[in-house]
């Protein structure tokens, strides 16, 4: 029920066209600032009008470039059996853990600044979770390590503790290069990762309409190496975009497509994704609000627009604003996960563990989200129609007024056919109260520990391990590490 | 996005046909027991094969009868402006409060046996909630009143404290007659309510495949009075139906259509609904589990089947198993509410307040559900495309790198365009902790009290009030009240 062909469409063809038309006007008439000399030179040489830092993007050029991006691509896992096809009719959605929060939390230790050990544990949980097939580097910021070099430690964590495909940390050109170099070490050199991509780089323009130096630099480094670029405008209606959904969508198209066009100019055919991270500003607090009606519509419309441009779609996730793993957190996440599934999203960052508007990576929230993702997978399987499932004979045998509870048919099949959630239970109230009135948060604490116990270390070739460590050591000693990017 | 035409289809045409074919075989080859003499006589006279209590329902007869039920009908509110069209292309979904729980709970008084005062308060909250347009009688069982007559007190509660359309309590023929008599008093006599229906009666066969005396009797009383009959098999896979979704659906069709056929035989053209209440048994506890993947698929498939038969569809709701207003409760309810909306369900009982598998009517859960229903309404509105919303000029004015937070466009529109949930908030963690780490349940306690403060008594014509009270008094004194039905 979440097939690509059945993806919910919330824009009429006329509305889709209106957004496209306005995006083209934004690019041509307003333009974007591009704070990167080499990028501006490339764009100018391609015939675009450039005035100081302002680039006016001709629509013909943009659409021509966008058309060069492939509709799908392969992303390799360290274990080739875990490699993914992303996008297109034959692709599978990539589901990932949360990324980016400065804080981590669990019921045992409470909320604290993120540590390397927390990062490792999130990677291990992601490796162990069957519903996640990709690792987001930077699950939580390892604030206990030196800022200048910890991006490499987090890359290493994803490589060492998981053999699933992964993203990369890179928030600047030099960091992007480190991620690529480490991927080369793992996957057998530059040629290998250029032939089949080994990481995905996430790029956020500085909205509205600024391509700043660091992100542009990272984008170009990934494009040069033929690594997929996820161009994701981070739009908060009322802060970084206009206070309306249609206005935000037009800006999203303008920003996303200009990023894709630049990437194609750097290297024709590099995989690029249309990314959507759109929600509203809670004007009472100035914070983003997640799971709102506007963001549900934003994910669905974003997916529709990405398909219009023939690009794989990144969006959605288990996003929530709530500071606790409570009813609000679950309600918000469900809004987003339903939209994500109904949009047939190709790449889902932050599918598990996101709490507190993305400021906190919660282990209990991770367990809750993994449970929900599993339920969506079962829904997607649909209804079985074998003769045994149709069960005419079983009904005839039980007959009017009979009981299925003890019937041979029920006993033969209930374990295989019925879903009994390990996290959600159905105790009678008196028993539940006697047992300590356990809420979901407490049950989730047990659930992620159970999951962690199933973690199997995929191991890492000692020579690769050594080479990675040597590279990281050499970079830590490099004189340019502390230089301004 | 939740339009009837766009309702999600989870059955292929072949699967739909397979369910229909098996349902017809169930009705013809297995049949149902009908424990009601007059009903059996009617069915026998109509040419069906009847052996003792077992009725074999000829498929030609059943489909002919079902075709007589109207695709839509009007349901009158005490306030005519609140009357509804239910079903068909022009109908609006009817959203209702929870019904049936023996227990009530709120944070102030905890969990207790339901009282008349709780029932009144749920009716008042339903009247006050803009997202609910219909009242379910029996919101919580008034266990502090005499069992034999409290159905009338609960009918009175819905009439007195709300002017929205409502269901009726009736779980037996005599109770159904009391509800009809009270509706006659309110709406100006039998002729008036026969011309435009004044209540909806809910009928559950005794699954599998039994039409017991009481429910059959109630069904016939409602049909005679031309009041809509909601025929809802209560199917728990592994208990009252086979332990599979397709098996359950075939049984659901057989039970629902036999009930509709009987109603049409009693009175041709009486509005009938195809009802679905399908979920699985949690084999660990023997309790029903709500919000499961099977029940999501059940709602969507049920809606598709109802449309096949040209009947309005009743299903879904804010169903949850959790004993607390926690993440599990919200996650389960969201599963069901998404399915309910995506199925374009016509009649939704239990949309707000259902907790603990239906054993408890929770005021905090009511507030949570009302919040969620409001968010779905906003999603359904879709995206606005006025020039002001498209906001090209606003973006041009703000320009690359500008801030929308203080722009005139944002200040002019954010109050109207942005949804800021009164229940879900986005505090920063330190503030939230300082303020007492309030979870959603605590916020919901305040939310239902705020809602209750907005309640406006619709009043009741004193002569009608007096007549209702006199009728109830006369029935309390009636010698047959304590007789077996």
Short mmCIF file of C-alpha atoms in Angstrom, two decimals, chain A residues 22 233 252:
data_model
loop_
_atom_site.label_atom_id
_atom_site.label_comp_id
_atom_site.label_asym_id
_atom_site.label_seq_id
_atom_site.Cartn_x
_atom_site.Cartn_y
_atom_site.Cartn_z
CA UNK A 22 7.34 30.39 -9.63
CA UNK A 233 16.62 23.11 1.64
CA UNK A 252 12.33 24.55 -2.14
#
